[in-house]
């Protein structure tokens, strides 16, 4: 597996990297990798771009457009084939949280997965997870609290 | 020399012919001149006659014109006179007609005014009489109706009071039941609202008190649960 693939954590990063690789491939025979002018979206993708330049330079293929093209095409195919888990969180995850998620994923899941994240503050905490097969798990704080209050509703109404 | 006598005869004949022809020519020319003079004289005479005729015709024409003018003037004078007479006659007859009309109208107006005044007074008197009678009838009828109405009203009031009392009692009981139901419903709604407020406040308090590390733990727990349930 290409080490660059391990750096991708989210669906957004995957999409940005696919665009980046397509631009690099288009520009391959005109410029060297670092000479192509690219406006990269997120900080994470900028880092991946830097790592990619380092890797290609270390492999000595930056001056060899044909080999470089082969490398980039192979990487693009790998990036595109990545599977994702749909996960709803209560807040925009920090870099630290994302790293924790990836570490957990690499330890606990066989396939190399990335996270397709959406945000819903109503869930308060925890996560709603939908697998690629469509299985749904609601482990949100909001749901846990609703369950608690439903259980205690009778007790509370007698108090009122 | 032999031809001499023949020649002489011929010459004589020719001489005669020449003399004859010349005399005929002279006669003819003379006749022509004469006839020409006659024609000329006739023409002059004719011309003189025409001139005379023209002068006479002009004179007659002028006379006719003068007579016609004279006649026209006479006719005009006569017509002016006729017009003047007619205008005077018309004016005088118009004045007399107007005067007659005035007299007739004045007399008619006096007659009509008198007649109508009398009629109106009579009609007014009749109306007053009719109205007075109607009023009296109405008063009489009203008095009768009123006493009957008072009796009826007294009777009905008594019954209505009874009915009203019963109905009020029924309504009061119904209202009491409704009020009780409403009270219970409102209390239930109030309990629900209070419960929801407690729930909301609790969620907010707990949501705020959770640290980022707690959030991470909750997410990892969620992933582990999903794995356990076979979602991953």
Coordinates of C-alpha atoms in Angstrom, one line a residue:
Chain A
X1 CA 0.0 0.0 0.0
X2 CA 1.2 3.5 -0.8
X3 CA 2.2 5.3 2.5
X4 CA 0.3 8.4 1.2
X5 CA -3.0 6.4 1.4
X6 CA -2.5 6.0 5.2
X7 CA -2.5 9.7 5.6
X8 CA -6.1 10.1 4.3
X9 CA -8.6 10.1 7.2
X10 CA -11.8 11.6 5.8
X11 CA -14.0 11.6 2.7
X12 CA -13.2 15.3 2.3
X13 CA -9.5 14.6 2.3
X14 CA -10.0 11.7 -0.2
X15 CA -11.9 14.0 -2.6
X16 CA -9.3 16.8 -2.4
X17 CA -6.5 14.3 -3.0
X18 CA -8.3 12.9 -6.0
X19 CA -8.5 16.4 -7.5
X20 CA -4.9 17.1 -6.6
X21 CA -3.7 13.9 -8.3
X22 CA -5.8 14.6 -11.4
X23 CA -4.2 18.1 -11.7
X24 CA -0.7 16.7 -11.2
X25 CA -1.3 14.1 -13.9
X26 CA -2.6 16.7 -16.3
X27 CA 0.5 18.8 -15.7
X28 CA 2.9 15.9 -15.5
X29 CA 4.7 16.4 -18.9
X30 CA 5.0 20.1 -18.5
X31 CA 6.3 20.7 -15.0
X32 CA 8.0 19.0 -12.1
X33 CA 5.7 18.1 -9.2
X34 CA 6.6 21.0 -7.0
X35 CA 6.3 23.5 -9.9
X36 CA 2.6 22.9 -10.5
X37 CA 0.5 25.6 -9.0
X38 CA -2.1 24.2 -6.8
X39 CA -4.7 25.7 -4.4
X40 CA -5.3 23.0 -1.8
X41 CA -8.4 23.1 0.4
X42 CA -7.6 21.9 3.9
X43 CA -4.5 21.9 6.0
X44 CA -4.5 18.1 6.0
X45 CA -4.5 17.9 2.2
X46 CA -1.7 20.5 2.1
X47 CA 0.4 18.2 4.3
X48 CA -0.4 15.2 2.1
X49 CA 0.7 17.2 -0.9
X50 CA 4.0 18.0 0.8
X51 CA 4.5 14.3 1.7
X52 CA 3.8 13.3 -1.9
X53 CA 6.4 15.7 -3.2
X54 CA 8.9 14.3 -0.7
X55 CA 8.1 10.7 -1.6
X56 CA 8.4 11.3 -5.4
X57 CA 11.7 13.2 -4.9
X58 CA 13.1 10.5 -2.7
X59 CA 12.2 7.9 -5.3
X60 CA 14.0 10.0 -7.9
X61 CA 11.1 10.1 -10.4
X62 CA 10.3 13.8 -10.3
X63 CA 12.4 14.3 -13.5
X64 CA 10.9 11.2 -15.2
X65 CA 7.4 12.0 -16.4
X66 CA 6.6 8.5 -17.5
X67 CA 7.5 6.8 -14.3
X68 CA 5.9 9.6 -12.3
X69 CA 2.7 9.2 -14.3
X70 CA 2.6 5.5 -13.5
X71 CA 3.2 6.2 -9.8
X72 CA 0.4 8.9 -9.7
X73 CA -2.1 6.7 -11.6
X74 CA -1.5 3.8 -9.2
X75 CA -1.9 6.2 -6.2
X76 CA -5.1 7.6 -7.7
X77 CA -6.6 4.2 -8.1
X78 CA -5.7 3.3 -4.5
X79 CA -7.2 6.5 -3.2
X80 CA -10.4 6.0 -5.2
X81 CA -10.9 2.5 -4.0
X82 CA -10.9 3.5 -0.3
X83 CA -14.1 2.5 1.6
X84 CA -15.8 4.8 4.1
X85 CA -17.9 4.7 7.2
X86 CA -20.6 7.3 7.5
X87 CA -20.4 8.9 10.9
X88 CA -22.5 11.7 12.4
X89 CA -20.8 13.7 15.2
X90 CA -22.0 16.5 17.4
X91 CA -19.1 18.8 16.5
X92 CA -16.4 19.4 13.9
X93 CA -13.7 16.9 14.9
X94 CA -10.3 18.2 15.9
X95 CA -7.1 16.8 14.3
X96 CA -6.5 14.9 17.5
X97 CA -10.0 13.3 17.4
X98 CA -9.5 12.3 13.7
X99 CA -6.2 10.7 14.5
X100 CA -7.8 8.8 17.4
X101 CA -10.5 7.5 15.0
X102 CA -8.0 6.4 12.4
X103 CA -5.8 4.6 15.0
X104 CA -8.9 2.8 16.3
X105 CA -9.9 2.0 12.8
X106 CA -6.5 0.6 11.9
X107 CA -6.4 -1.5 15.0
X108 CA -9.9 -2.8 15.1
X109 CA -11.0 -3.1 11.5
X110 CA -9.5 -5.3 8.8
X111 CA -10.1 -3.0 5.8
X112 CA -8.4 0.3 5.5
X113 CA -11.4 2.7 6.1
X114 CA -11.9 6.4 6.0
X115 CA -14.6 8.5 7.7
X116 CA -17.4 10.2 5.9
X117 CA -18.2 12.8 8.6
X118 CA -21.4 14.9 8.9
X119 CA -22.2 17.2 11.8
X120 CA -25.4 17.4 13.9
X121 CA -25.2 19.3 17.2
X122 CA -28.5 17.9 18.3
X123 CA -27.0 14.6 19.1
X124 CA -24.9 16.3 21.8
X125 CA -22.2 13.7 21.8
X126 CA -21.3 10.1 20.7
X127 CA -22.0 9.2 17.1
X128 CA -24.5 7.8 14.6
X129 CA -22.7 5.2 12.5
X130 CA -23.9 3.8 9.1
X131 CA -21.8 1.1 7.5
X132 CA -21.2 0.7 3.8
X133 CA -23.8 -2.0 3.9
X134 CA -26.4 0.4 5.4
X135 CA -26.4 -0.9 9.0
X136 CA -27.3 1.9 11.4
X137 CA -26.1 2.3 15.0
X138 CA -27.3 5.2 17.2
X139 CA -24.9 5.7 20.2
X140 CA -25.5 9.3 20.8
X141 CA -25.6 11.1 24.1
X142 CA -29.0 12.6 23.1
X143 CA -30.5 9.2 22.7
X144 CA -29.0 7.9 25.9
X145 CA -30.5 10.8 27.8
X146 CA -33.9 10.3 26.2
X147 CA -33.8 6.7 27.3
X148 CA -32.9 7.8 30.8
X149 CA -35.8 10.4 31.0
X150 CA -38.3 7.9 29.5
X151 CA -37.4 5.4 32.2
X152 CA -37.7 8.1 34.9
X153 CA -40.7 9.8 33.5
X154 CA -43.2 8.2 35.9
X155 CA -41.0 8.9 38.9
X156 CA -40.6 12.6 37.9
X157 CA -44.4 13.1 37.3
X158 CA -45.2 11.9 40.8
X159 CA -42.7 14.4 42.1
X160 CA -44.4 17.2 40.1
Chain B
X1 CA -50.5 81.1 -159.0
X2 CA -53.1 78.4 -159.5
X3 CA -54.0 78.4 -155.8
X4 CA -54.6 82.1 -155.5
X5 CA -58.4 82.1 -155.8
X6 CA -58.7 79.3 -153.2
X7 CA -56.5 81.2 -150.9
X8 CA -58.6 84.2 -151.2
X9 CA -61.8 82.4 -150.2
X10 CA -60.1 80.8 -147.3
X11 CA -58.7 84.1 -146.2
X12 CA -62.0 85.7 -146.5
X13 CA -63.5 82.9 -144.5
X14 CA -60.9 83.1 -141.9
X15 CA -61.3 86.9 -141.8
X16 CA -65.0 86.5 -141.3
X17 CA -64.5 83.9 -138.5
X18 CA -62.0 86.2 -136.9
X19 CA -64.3 89.2 -137.1
X20 CA -67.2 87.1 -135.8
X21 CA -65.2 85.6 -132.9
X22 CA -63.8 89.0 -131.9
X23 CA -67.3 90.5 -131.9
X24 CA -68.6 87.6 -129.9
X25 CA -65.7 88.0 -127.5
X26 CA -66.4 91.7 -127.2
X27 CA -70.1 91.1 -126.6
X28 CA -69.3 88.5 -124.0
X29 CA -66.8 90.7 -122.2
X30 CA -69.3 93.6 -122.3
X31 CA -72.0 91.3 -120.9
X32 CA -69.6 90.1 -118.1
X33 CA -68.7 93.6 -117.2
X34 CA -72.3 94.6 -117.1
X35 CA -73.3 91.7 -114.9
X36 CA -70.3 92.3 -112.6
X37 CA -71.4 95.9 -112.1
X38 CA -74.9 94.7 -111.4
X39 CA -73.7 92.2 -108.8
X40 CA -71.6 94.9 -107.1
X41 CA -74.5 97.2 -107.0
X42 CA -76.7 94.5 -105.5
X43 CA -74.1 93.8 -102.9
X44 CA -73.9 97.5 -101.9
X45 CA -77.6 97.6 -101.7
X46 CA -77.7 94.5 -99.6
X47 CA -75.1 95.9 -97.3
X48 CA -76.9 99.2 -96.9
X49 CA -80.1 97.2 -96.1
X50 CA -78.3 95.1 -93.5
X51 CA -76.9 98.2 -91.8
X52 CA -80.3 99.8 -91.7
X53 CA -81.8 96.6 -90.2
X54 CA -79.0 96.5 -87.6
X55 CA -79.6 100.1 -86.6
X56 CA -83.3 99.4 -86.3
X57 CA -82.8 96.3 -84.3
X58 CA -80.5 98.1 -81.9
X59 CA -83.0 100.8 -81.5
X60 CA -85.8 98.3 -80.8
X61 CA -83.6 96.4 -78.4
X62 CA -82.8 99.5 -76.4
X63 CA -86.4 100.3 -76.2
X64 CA -87.2 96.8 -74.9
X65 CA -84.5 97.0 -72.3
X66 CA -85.7 100.4 -71.1
X67 CA -89.3 99.2 -70.9
X68 CA -88.2 96.1 -69.0
X69 CA -86.2 98.3 -66.5
X70 CA -89.1 100.5 -66.0
X71 CA -91.4 97.6 -65.4
X72 CA -88.9 96.0 -63.0
X73 CA -88.7 99.3 -61.0
X74 CA -92.4 99.5 -60.8
X75 CA -92.6 95.9 -59.6
X76 CA -90.0 96.5 -57.0
X77 CA -91.7 99.6 -55.7
X78 CA -95.0 97.7 -55.6
X79 CA -93.4 94.7 -53.7
X80 CA -91.8 97.1 -51.2
X81 CA -95.1 98.6 -50.6
X82 CA -96.8 95.2 -50.3
X83 CA -94.1 94.1 -47.8
X84 CA -94.6 97.2 -45.7
X85 CA -98.3 96.8 -45.7
X86 CA -98.0 93.1 -44.8
X87 CA -95.6 93.7 -42.0
X88 CA -97.9 96.4 -40.5
X89 CA -100.8 94.1 -40.8
X90 CA -99.0 91.1 -39.3
X91 CA -97.7 93.2 -36.3
X92 CA -101.1 94.5 -35.5
X93 CA -102.7 91.1 -35.7
X94 CA -99.9 89.6 -33.6
X95 CA -100.4 92.3 -31.0
X96 CA -104.1 91.6 -30.9
X97 CA -103.5 87.8 -30.6
X98 CA -101.1 88.3 -27.8
X99 CA -103.4 90.6 -26.0
X100 CA -106.3 88.1 -26.4
X101 CA -104.1 85.2 -25.2
X102 CA -103.1 87.2 -22.1
X103 CA -106.7 87.9 -21.3
X104 CA -107.7 84.3 -21.8
X105 CA -104.8 83.0 -19.7
X106 CA -105.5 85.5 -16.9
X107 CA -109.1 84.5 -16.7
X108 CA -108.3 80.7 -16.9
X109 CA -105.6 81.1 -14.2
X110 CA -108.0 82.8 -11.9
X111 CA -110.5 80.1 -12.4
X112 CA -108.1 77.2 -12.0
X113 CA -106.5 78.7 -8.9
X114 CA -109.9 79.0 -7.3
X115 CA -110.9 75.5 -8.3
X116 CA -107.7 73.9 -7.1
X117 CA -107.6 75.8 -3.9
X118 CA -111.0 74.5 -3.1
X119 CA -110.0 71.0 -4.1
X120 CA -106.8 71.0 -2.0
X121 CA -108.6 72.3 1.0
X122 CA -111.2 69.6 0.7
X123 CA -108.6 66.9 0.2
X124 CA -106.6 68.1 3.2
X125 CA -109.7 68.0 5.3
X126 CA -110.5 64.5 4.2
X127 CA -106.9 63.4 4.9
X128 CA -107.0 64.9 8.4
X129 CA -110.3 63.1 9.0
X130 CA -108.9 59.8 7.7
X131 CA -105.7 60.1 9.8
X132 CA -107.6 61.0 12.9
X133 CA -109.8 57.9 12.5
X134 CA -106.8 55.7 11.8
X135 CA -105.0 57.0 14.8
X136 CA -108.0 56.3 17.0
X137 CA -108.4 52.8 15.6
X138 CA -104.7 52.1 16.2
X139 CA -104.9 53.4 19.7
X140 CA -107.8 51.2 20.5
X141 CA -106.2 48.2 19.0
X142 CA -102.9 48.9 20.7
X143 CA -104.6 49.2 24.1
X144 CA -106.3 45.8 23.5
X145 CA -103.1 44.1 22.3
X146 CA -101.1 45.6 25.1
X147 CA -103.4 44.2 27.8
X148 CA -103.3 40.8 26.1
X149 CA -99.6 41.0 25.6
X150 CA -99.1 41.8 29.3
X151 CA -101.1 38.8 30.3
X152 CA -99.3 36.5 27.9
X153 CA -95.9 37.9 29.0
X154 CA -96.7 37.3 32.7
X155 CA -97.7 33.8 31.9
X156 CA -94.7 33.1 29.7
X157 CA -92.3 34.8 32.1
X158 CA -93.4 32.4 34.8
X159 CA -92.8 29.4 32.6
X160 CA -89.6 30.8 31.2
X161 CA -88.2 31.3 34.7
X162 CA -88.9 27.7 35.4
X163 CA -87.3 26.5 32.2
X164 CA -84.3 28.8 32.7
X165 CA -83.8 27.6 36.2
X166 CA -83.7 24.0 35.1
X167 CA -81.4 24.8 32.1
X168 CA -79.1 26.8 34.3
X169 CA -78.8 23.9 36.7
X170 CA -78.0 21.5 33.8
X171 CA -75.5 23.9 32.2
X172 CA -73.8 24.5 35.5
X173 CA -73.4 20.8 36.0
X174 CA -72.1 20.3 32.5
X175 CA -69.7 23.2 33.0
X176 CA -68.4 21.8 36.2
X177 CA -67.6 18.5 34.4
X178 CA -65.9 20.3 31.5
X179 CA -63.9 22.5 33.9
X180 CA -62.7 19.4 35.7
X181 CA -61.7 17.8 32.4
X182 CA -60.0 20.9 31.3
X183 CA -58.2 21.3 34.5
X184 CA -56.9 17.7 34.3
X185 CA -55.8 18.2 30.7
X186 CA -54.0 21.5 31.5
X187 CA -52.3 19.9 34.4
X188 CA -51.2 17.1 32.2
X189 CA -49.9 19.5 29.6
X190 CA -48.1 21.5 32.2
X191 CA -46.5 18.4 33.5
X192 CA -45.3 17.5 30.0
X193 CA -43.9 21.0 29.5
X194 CA -42.1 21.0 32.8
X195 CA -40.8 17.5 32.0
X196 CA -39.5 18.7 28.6
X197 CA -37.9 21.8 30.2
X198 CA -36.1 19.6 32.7
X199 CA -35.0 17.3 29.9
X200 CA -33.8 20.2 27.8
X201 CA -32.0 21.9 30.7
X202 CA -30.4 18.6 31.7
X203 CA -29.2 18.0 28.2
X204 CA -27.7 21.5 27.9
X205 CA -26.0 21.2 31.3
X206 CA -24.6 17.8 30.5
X207 CA -23.7 18.8 26.9
X208 CA -21.7 21.8 28.3
X209 CA -20.0 19.8 31.0
X210 CA -18.5 17.2 28.7
X211 CA -14.9 17.7 27.8
X212 CA -13.3 17.0 24.4
X213 CA -11.7 13.9 25.8
X214 CA -15.2 12.6 27.0
X215 CA -16.5 13.3 23.5
X216 CA -13.7 11.2 22.0
X217 CA -14.4 8.4 24.4
X218 CA -18.1 8.5 23.5
X219 CA -17.3 8.3 19.8
X220 CA -14.9 5.4 20.3
X221 CA -17.6 3.7 22.4
X222 CA -20.0 4.2 19.6
X223 CA -17.6 2.6 17.1
X224 CA -17.0 -0.3 19.4
X225 CA -20.7 -0.8 19.8
X226 CA -21.2 -0.7 16.1
X227 CA -18.5 -3.3 15.6
X228 CA -20.1 -5.5 18.3
X229 CA -23.4 -5.2 16.5
X230 CA -21.8 -6.2 13.3
X231 CA -22.3 -2.8 11.6
X232 CA -18.6 -2.5 10.8

